[in-house]
Short mmCIF file of C-alpha atoms and ligand atoms in Angstrom, two decimals:
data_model
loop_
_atom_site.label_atom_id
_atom_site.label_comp_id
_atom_site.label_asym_id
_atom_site.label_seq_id
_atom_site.Cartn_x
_atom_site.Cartn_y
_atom_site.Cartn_z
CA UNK A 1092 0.00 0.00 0.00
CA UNK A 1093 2.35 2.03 0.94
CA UNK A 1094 3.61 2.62 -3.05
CA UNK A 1095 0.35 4.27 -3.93
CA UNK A 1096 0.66 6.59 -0.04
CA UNK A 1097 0.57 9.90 -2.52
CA UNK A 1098 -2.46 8.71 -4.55
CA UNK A 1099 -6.30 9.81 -4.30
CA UNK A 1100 -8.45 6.54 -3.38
CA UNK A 1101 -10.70 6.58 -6.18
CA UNK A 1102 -10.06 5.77 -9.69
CA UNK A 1103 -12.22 6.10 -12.81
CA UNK A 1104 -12.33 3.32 -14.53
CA UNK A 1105 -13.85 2.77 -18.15
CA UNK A 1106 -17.53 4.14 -16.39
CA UNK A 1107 -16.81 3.76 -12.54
CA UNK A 1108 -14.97 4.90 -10.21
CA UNK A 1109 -13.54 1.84 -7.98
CA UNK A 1110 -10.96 2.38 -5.16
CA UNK A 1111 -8.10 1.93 -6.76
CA UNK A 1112 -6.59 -1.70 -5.20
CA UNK A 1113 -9.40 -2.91 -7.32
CA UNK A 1114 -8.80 -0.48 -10.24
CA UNK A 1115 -8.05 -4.15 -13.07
CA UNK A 1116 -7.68 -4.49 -16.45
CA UNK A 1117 -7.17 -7.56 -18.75
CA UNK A 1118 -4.20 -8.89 -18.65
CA UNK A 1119 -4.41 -10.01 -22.06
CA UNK A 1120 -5.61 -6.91 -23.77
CA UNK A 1121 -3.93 -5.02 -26.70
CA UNK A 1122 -2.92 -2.52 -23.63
CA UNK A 1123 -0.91 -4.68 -21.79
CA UNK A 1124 0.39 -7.21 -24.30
CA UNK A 1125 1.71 -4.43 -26.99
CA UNK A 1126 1.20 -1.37 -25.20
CA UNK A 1127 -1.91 -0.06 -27.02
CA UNK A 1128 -2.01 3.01 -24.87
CA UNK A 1129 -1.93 6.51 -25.07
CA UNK A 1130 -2.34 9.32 -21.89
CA UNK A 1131 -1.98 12.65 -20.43
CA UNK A 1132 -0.40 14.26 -17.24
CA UNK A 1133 -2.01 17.15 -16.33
CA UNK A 1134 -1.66 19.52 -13.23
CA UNK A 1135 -4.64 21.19 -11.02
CA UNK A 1136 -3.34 24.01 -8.69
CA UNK A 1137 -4.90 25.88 -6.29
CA UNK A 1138 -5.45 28.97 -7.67
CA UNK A 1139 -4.18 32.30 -5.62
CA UNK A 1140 -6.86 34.36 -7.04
CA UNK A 1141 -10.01 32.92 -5.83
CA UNK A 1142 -8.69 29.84 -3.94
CA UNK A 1143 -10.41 26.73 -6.11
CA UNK A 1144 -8.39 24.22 -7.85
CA UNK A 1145 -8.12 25.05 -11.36
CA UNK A 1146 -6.75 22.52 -14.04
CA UNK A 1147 -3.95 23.48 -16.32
CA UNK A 1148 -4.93 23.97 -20.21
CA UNK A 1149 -7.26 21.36 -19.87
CA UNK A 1150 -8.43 21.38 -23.52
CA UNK A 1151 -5.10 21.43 -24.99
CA UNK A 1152 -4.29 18.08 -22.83
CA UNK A 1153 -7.38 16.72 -24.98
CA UNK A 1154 -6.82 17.83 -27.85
CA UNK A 1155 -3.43 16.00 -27.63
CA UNK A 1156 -5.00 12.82 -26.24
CA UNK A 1157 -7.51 13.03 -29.51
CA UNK A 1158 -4.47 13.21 -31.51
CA UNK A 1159 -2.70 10.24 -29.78
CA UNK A 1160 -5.56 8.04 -30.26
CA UNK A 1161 -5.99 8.91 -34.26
CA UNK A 1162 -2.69 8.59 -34.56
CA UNK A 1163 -2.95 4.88 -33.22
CA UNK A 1164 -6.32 4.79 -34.87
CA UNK A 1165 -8.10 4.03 -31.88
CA UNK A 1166 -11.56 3.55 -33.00
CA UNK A 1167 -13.70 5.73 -30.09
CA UNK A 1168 -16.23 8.05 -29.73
CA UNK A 1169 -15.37 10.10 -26.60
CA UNK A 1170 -16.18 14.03 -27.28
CA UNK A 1171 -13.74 16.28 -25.45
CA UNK A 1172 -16.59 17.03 -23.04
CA UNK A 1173 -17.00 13.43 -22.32
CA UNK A 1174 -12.93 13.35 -21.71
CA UNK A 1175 -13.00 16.63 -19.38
CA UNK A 1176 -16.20 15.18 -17.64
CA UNK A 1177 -14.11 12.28 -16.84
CA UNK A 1178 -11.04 14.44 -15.62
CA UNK A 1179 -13.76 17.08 -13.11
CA UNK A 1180 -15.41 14.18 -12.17
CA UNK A 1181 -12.53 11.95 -10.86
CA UNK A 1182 -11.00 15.64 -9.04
CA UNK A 1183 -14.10 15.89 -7.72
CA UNK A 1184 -15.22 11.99 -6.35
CA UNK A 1185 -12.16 11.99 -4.76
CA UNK A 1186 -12.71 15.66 -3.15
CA UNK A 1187 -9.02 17.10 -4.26
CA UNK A 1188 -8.71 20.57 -2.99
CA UNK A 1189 -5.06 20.15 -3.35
CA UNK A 1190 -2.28 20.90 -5.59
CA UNK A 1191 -2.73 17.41 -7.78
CA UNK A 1192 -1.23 15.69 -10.75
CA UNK A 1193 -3.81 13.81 -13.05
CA UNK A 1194 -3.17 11.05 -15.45
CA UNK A 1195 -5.94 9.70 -18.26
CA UNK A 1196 -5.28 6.90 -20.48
CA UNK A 1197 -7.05 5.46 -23.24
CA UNK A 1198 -6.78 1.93 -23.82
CA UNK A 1199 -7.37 -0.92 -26.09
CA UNK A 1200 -9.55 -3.51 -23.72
CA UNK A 1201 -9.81 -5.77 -26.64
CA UNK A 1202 -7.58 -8.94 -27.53
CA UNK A 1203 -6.58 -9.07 -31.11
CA UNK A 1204 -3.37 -7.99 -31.97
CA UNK A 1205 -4.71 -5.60 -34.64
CA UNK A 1206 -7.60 -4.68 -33.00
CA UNK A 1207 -7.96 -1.10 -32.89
CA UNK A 1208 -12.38 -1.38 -32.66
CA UNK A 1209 -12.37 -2.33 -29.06
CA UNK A 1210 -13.79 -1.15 -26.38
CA UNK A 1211 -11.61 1.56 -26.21
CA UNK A 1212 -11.36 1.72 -22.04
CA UNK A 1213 -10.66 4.98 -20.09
CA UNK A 1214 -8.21 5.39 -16.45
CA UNK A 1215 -8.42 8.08 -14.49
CA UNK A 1216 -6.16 8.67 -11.88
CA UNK A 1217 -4.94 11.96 -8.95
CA UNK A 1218 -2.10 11.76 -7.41
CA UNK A 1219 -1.30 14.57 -4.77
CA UNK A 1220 2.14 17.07 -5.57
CA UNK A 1221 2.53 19.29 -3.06
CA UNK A 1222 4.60 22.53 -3.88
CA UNK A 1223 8.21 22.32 -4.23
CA UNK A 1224 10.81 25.07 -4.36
CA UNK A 1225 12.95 25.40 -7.73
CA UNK A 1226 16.09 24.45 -5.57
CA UNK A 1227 14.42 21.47 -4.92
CA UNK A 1228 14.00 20.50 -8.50
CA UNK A 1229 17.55 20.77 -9.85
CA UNK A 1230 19.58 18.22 -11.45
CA UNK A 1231 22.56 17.07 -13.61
CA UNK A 1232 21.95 15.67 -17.30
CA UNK A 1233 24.16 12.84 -19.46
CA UNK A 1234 23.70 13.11 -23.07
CA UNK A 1235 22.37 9.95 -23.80
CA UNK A 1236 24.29 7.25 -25.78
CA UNK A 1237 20.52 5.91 -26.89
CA UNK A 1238 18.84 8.32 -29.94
CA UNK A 1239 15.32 9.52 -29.77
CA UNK A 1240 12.84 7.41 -31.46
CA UNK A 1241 12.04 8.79 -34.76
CA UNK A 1242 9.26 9.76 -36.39
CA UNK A 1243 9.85 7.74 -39.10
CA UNK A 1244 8.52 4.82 -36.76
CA UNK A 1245 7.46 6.31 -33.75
CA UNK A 1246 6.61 9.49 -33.66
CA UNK A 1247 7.53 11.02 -30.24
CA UNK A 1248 5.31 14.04 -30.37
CA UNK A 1249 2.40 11.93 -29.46
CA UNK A 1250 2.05 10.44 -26.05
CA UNK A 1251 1.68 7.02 -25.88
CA UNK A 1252 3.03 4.57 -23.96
CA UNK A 1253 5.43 2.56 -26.16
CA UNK A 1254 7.24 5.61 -26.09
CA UNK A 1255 8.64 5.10 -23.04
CA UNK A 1256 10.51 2.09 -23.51
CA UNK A 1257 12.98 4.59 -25.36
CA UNK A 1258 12.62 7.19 -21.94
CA UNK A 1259 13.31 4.63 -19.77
CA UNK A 1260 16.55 2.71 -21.51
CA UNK A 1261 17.80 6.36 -21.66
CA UNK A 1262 16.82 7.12 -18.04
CA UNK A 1263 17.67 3.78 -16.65
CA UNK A 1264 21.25 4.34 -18.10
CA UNK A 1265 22.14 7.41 -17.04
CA UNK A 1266 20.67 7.37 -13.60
CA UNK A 1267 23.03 4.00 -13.33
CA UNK A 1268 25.82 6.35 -14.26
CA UNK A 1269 24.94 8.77 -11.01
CA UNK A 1270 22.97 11.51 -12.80
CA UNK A 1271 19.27 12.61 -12.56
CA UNK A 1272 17.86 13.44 -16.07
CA UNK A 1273 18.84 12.56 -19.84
CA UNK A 1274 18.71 14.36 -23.02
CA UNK A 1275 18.22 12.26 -26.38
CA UNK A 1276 19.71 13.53 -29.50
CA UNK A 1277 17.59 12.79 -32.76
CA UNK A 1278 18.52 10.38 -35.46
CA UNK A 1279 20.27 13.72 -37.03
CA UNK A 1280 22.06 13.80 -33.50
CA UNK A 1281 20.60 17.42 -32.72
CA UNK A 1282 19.65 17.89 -29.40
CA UNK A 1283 15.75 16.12 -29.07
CA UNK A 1284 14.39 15.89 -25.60
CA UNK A 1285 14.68 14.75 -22.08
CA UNK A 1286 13.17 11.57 -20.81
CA UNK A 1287 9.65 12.69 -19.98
CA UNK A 1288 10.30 16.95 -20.32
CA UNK A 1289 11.30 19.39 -22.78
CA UNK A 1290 14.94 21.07 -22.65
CA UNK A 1291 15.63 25.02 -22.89
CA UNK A 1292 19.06 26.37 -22.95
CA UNK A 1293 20.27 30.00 -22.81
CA UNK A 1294 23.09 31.16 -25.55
CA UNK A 1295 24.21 34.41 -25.54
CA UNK A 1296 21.68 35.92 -23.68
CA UNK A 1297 19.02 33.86 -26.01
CA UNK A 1298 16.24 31.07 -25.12
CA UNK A 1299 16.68 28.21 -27.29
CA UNK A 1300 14.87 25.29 -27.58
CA UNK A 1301 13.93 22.59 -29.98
CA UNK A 1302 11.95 22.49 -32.49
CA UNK A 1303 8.74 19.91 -32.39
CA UNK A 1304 9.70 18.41 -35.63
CA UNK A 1305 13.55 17.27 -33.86
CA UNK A 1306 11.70 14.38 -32.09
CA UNK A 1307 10.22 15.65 -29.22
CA UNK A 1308 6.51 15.71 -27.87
CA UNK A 1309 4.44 18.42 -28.59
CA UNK A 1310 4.86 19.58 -25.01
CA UNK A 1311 1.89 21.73 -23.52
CA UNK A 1312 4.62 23.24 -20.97
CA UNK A 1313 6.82 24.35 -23.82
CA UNK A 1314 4.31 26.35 -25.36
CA UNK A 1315 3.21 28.12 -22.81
CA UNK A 1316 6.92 29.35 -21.93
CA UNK A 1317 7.46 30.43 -25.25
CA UNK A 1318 4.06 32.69 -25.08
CA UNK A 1319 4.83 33.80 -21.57
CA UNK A 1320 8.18 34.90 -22.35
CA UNK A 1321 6.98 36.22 -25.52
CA UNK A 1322 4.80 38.68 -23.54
CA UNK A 1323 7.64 39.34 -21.21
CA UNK A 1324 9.80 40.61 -24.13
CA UNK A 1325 11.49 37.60 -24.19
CA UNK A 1326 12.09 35.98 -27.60
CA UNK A 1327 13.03 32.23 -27.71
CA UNK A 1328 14.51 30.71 -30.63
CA UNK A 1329 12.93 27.49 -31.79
CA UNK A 1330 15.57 26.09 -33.77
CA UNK A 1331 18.26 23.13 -33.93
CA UNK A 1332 20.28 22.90 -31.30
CA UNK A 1333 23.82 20.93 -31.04
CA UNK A 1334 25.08 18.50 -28.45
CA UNK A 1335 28.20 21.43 -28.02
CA UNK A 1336 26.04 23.69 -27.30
CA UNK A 1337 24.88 22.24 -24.22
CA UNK A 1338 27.92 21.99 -22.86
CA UNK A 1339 28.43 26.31 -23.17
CA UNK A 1340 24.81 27.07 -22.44
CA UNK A 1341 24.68 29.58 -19.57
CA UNK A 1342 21.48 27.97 -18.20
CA UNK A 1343 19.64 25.31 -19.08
CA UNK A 1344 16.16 23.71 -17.72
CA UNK A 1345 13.94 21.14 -18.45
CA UNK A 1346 9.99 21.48 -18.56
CA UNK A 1347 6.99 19.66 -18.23
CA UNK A 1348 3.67 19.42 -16.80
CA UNK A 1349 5.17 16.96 -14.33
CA UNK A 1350 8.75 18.99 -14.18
CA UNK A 1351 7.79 22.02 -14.41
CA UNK A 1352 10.26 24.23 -14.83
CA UNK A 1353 13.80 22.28 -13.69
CA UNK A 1354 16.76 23.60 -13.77
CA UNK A 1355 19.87 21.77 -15.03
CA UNK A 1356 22.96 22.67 -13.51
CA UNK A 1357 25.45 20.43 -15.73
CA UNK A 1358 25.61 18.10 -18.78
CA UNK A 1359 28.20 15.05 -18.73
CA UNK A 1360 29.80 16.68 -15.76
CA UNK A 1361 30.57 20.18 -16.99
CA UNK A 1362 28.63 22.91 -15.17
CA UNK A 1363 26.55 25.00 -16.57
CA UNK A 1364 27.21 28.84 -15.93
CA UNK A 1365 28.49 28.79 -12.31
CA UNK A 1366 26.85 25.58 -11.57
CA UNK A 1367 24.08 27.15 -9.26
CA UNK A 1368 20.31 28.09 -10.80
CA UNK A 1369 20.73 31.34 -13.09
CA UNK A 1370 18.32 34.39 -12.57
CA UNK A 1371 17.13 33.86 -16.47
CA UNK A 1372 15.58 30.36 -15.22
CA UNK A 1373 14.35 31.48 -11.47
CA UNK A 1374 12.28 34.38 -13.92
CA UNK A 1375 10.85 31.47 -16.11
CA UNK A 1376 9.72 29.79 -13.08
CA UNK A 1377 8.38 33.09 -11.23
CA UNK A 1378 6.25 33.55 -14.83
CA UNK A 1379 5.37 30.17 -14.94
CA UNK A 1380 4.07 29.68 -11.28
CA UNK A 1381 1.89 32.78 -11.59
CA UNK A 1382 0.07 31.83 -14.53
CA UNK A 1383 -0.56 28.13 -13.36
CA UNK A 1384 -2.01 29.98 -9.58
CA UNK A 1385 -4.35 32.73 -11.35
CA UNK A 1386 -2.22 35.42 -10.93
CA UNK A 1387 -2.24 36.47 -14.43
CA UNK A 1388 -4.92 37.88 -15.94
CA UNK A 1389 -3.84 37.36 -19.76
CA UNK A 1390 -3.66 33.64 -19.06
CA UNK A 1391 -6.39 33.09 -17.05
CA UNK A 1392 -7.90 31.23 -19.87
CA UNK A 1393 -5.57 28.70 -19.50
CA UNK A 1394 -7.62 27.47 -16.57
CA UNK A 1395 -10.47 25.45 -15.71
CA UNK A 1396 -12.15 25.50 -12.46
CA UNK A 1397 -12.68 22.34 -10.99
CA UNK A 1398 -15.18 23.19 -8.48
CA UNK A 1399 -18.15 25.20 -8.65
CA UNK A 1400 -17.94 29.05 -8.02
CA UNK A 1401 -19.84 28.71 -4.64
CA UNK A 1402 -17.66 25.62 -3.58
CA UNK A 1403 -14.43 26.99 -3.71
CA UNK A 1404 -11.34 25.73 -2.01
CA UNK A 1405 -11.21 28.42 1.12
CA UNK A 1406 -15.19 28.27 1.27
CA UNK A 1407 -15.75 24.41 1.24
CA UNK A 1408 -12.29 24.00 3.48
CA UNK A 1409 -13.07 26.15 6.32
N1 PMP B 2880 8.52 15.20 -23.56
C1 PMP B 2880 8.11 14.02 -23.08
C2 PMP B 2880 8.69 12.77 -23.64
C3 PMP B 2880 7.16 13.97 -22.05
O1 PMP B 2880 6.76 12.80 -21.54
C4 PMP B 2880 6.66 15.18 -21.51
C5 PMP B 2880 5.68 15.14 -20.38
N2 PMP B 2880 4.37 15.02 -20.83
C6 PMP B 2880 7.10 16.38 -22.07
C7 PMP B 2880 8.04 16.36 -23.09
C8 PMP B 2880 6.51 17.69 -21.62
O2 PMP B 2880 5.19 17.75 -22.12
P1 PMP B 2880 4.07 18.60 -21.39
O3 PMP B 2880 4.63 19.96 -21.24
O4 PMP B 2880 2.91 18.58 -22.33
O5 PMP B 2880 3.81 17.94 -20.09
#
């Protein structure tokens, strides 16, 4: 029990919710045999300005899951308001007034190896992420030794799970080797991605980060920082980036919906900058947090409420 200590006790499961011990699925399904699966991680924060928990571009976390499940032509018929029902609903049933991580999947429940009809099987799950200071989220990065899958035969910037078997060799490897992240280089051996976040780096007083067609996932965290920093006056360049050029960034982090905004303080051993988190990355975070807690109006949009006005967090808590 104690694995799951962080978890919310219910879990939505393809119509129910079932506590989540008894949260089962066939083990001979398309799922777990070949990994016919595709999901989102989304966040829900507690938002500063009116105290509810508000979810984190919900509709753009759909929209990707939509595309994930064309892509493996998954044959379904789940609206986005059926998917974002789902999402409230399980926030809600298991009365999350917390900062939270969720996690949906679509499945294949069915048996046949080329099945795509069938049923197509939903998980929802919360886990609980309590706030944690950007010192706390630092690491060092190897340049991994394993290459990004490739579009060519499996595309990265969807999000399904066979994906990970590429993360996790990486990850697995260099976490052997004593550090705490990896970045993949691309079939062309530009720099691609981390293991489950996007990388920035700063050159010459410049943002750069990859573009989404160098084998990465089209990451939801990523676009946001380029439009916040945008609005800041802060240009990043979305362009090619070089396995040298990590190694003279002056800072460098990694994003995600998960990660945030992490920074990385050396690649393969060489520091980056003076080793310690740069003010250019402690700003990205200060942006960051304040759109994801309400405190910007321009980006308010960006959130969905998961409770009802009236039932706000500071109203229902005290
Ligand atoms: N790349 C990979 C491989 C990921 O798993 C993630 C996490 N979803 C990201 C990038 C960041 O994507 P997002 O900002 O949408 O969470």
């Amino acid at each position: 029990m104690a694995r799951y200590a962080g978890m919310a006790p219910y879990v939505y499961l393809s119509g129910e919710f079932v506590p989540q011990q008894e949260a089962k699925i066939d083990a001979l399904s398309v799922a777990v045999k070949y990994a016919a699966l595709v999901f989102e991680g989304m966040v829900a924060h507690v938002d500063d300005a009116g105290g509810n928990l508000a979810l984190y571009r919900l509709p753009e976390h759909l929209a990707r899951l939509q595309g994930s499940m064309r892509l493996l032509r998954f044959r379904h018929d789940y609206s986005e308001q059926a998917l974002a029902d789902v999402v409230t609903e399980t926030l809600r049933r298991n009365e999350v007034r917390e900062d939270a991580h969720v996690r949906l999947c679509a499945f294949v429940e069915g048996r046949g190896y080329n099945t795509t009809a069938e049923p197509i099987g939903l998980i929802c799950s919360v886990s609980f992420r309590p706030k944690r200071r950007i010192e706390d989220k630092t690491g060092r990065a190897a340049i991994s030794s394993w290459r990004r899958i490739d579009d060519q035969a499996m595309p990265p910037r969807v999000k399904c799970a066979g994906n990970y078997s590429n993360s996790r060799l990486a990850m697995l490897q260099a976490t052997q080797d004593g550090y705490d992240e990896v970045i993949f280089l691309n079939q062309n051996g530009k720099v691609a991605e981390a293991a489950s976040s996007c990388l920035f780096v700063l050159r010459n007083g410049v943002w750069a980060t990859s573009r989404s067609t160098d084998g990465t996932l089209e990451s939801i965290t990523r676009d946001s920082l380029i439009k916040l920093l945008a609005r800041d006056a802060t240009p990043v360049e979305e362009r090619e980036i070089d396995r040298s050029e990590l190694y003279l960034a002056q800072e460098a982090f990694i994003c995600g919906s998960g990660y945030e905004v992490a920074p990385i303080l050396g690649f393969d051993g060489l520091a980056v900058g003076d080793g310690g988190i740069g003010p250019r990355t402690r700003r990205v975070w200060e942006l960051y947090e304040a759109v994801l807690r309400g405190r910007e109006a321009a980006f308010r949009h960006w959130l969905t409420p998961v409770w009802p006005a009236d039932a706000g967090l500071r109203a229902a808590g005290e």
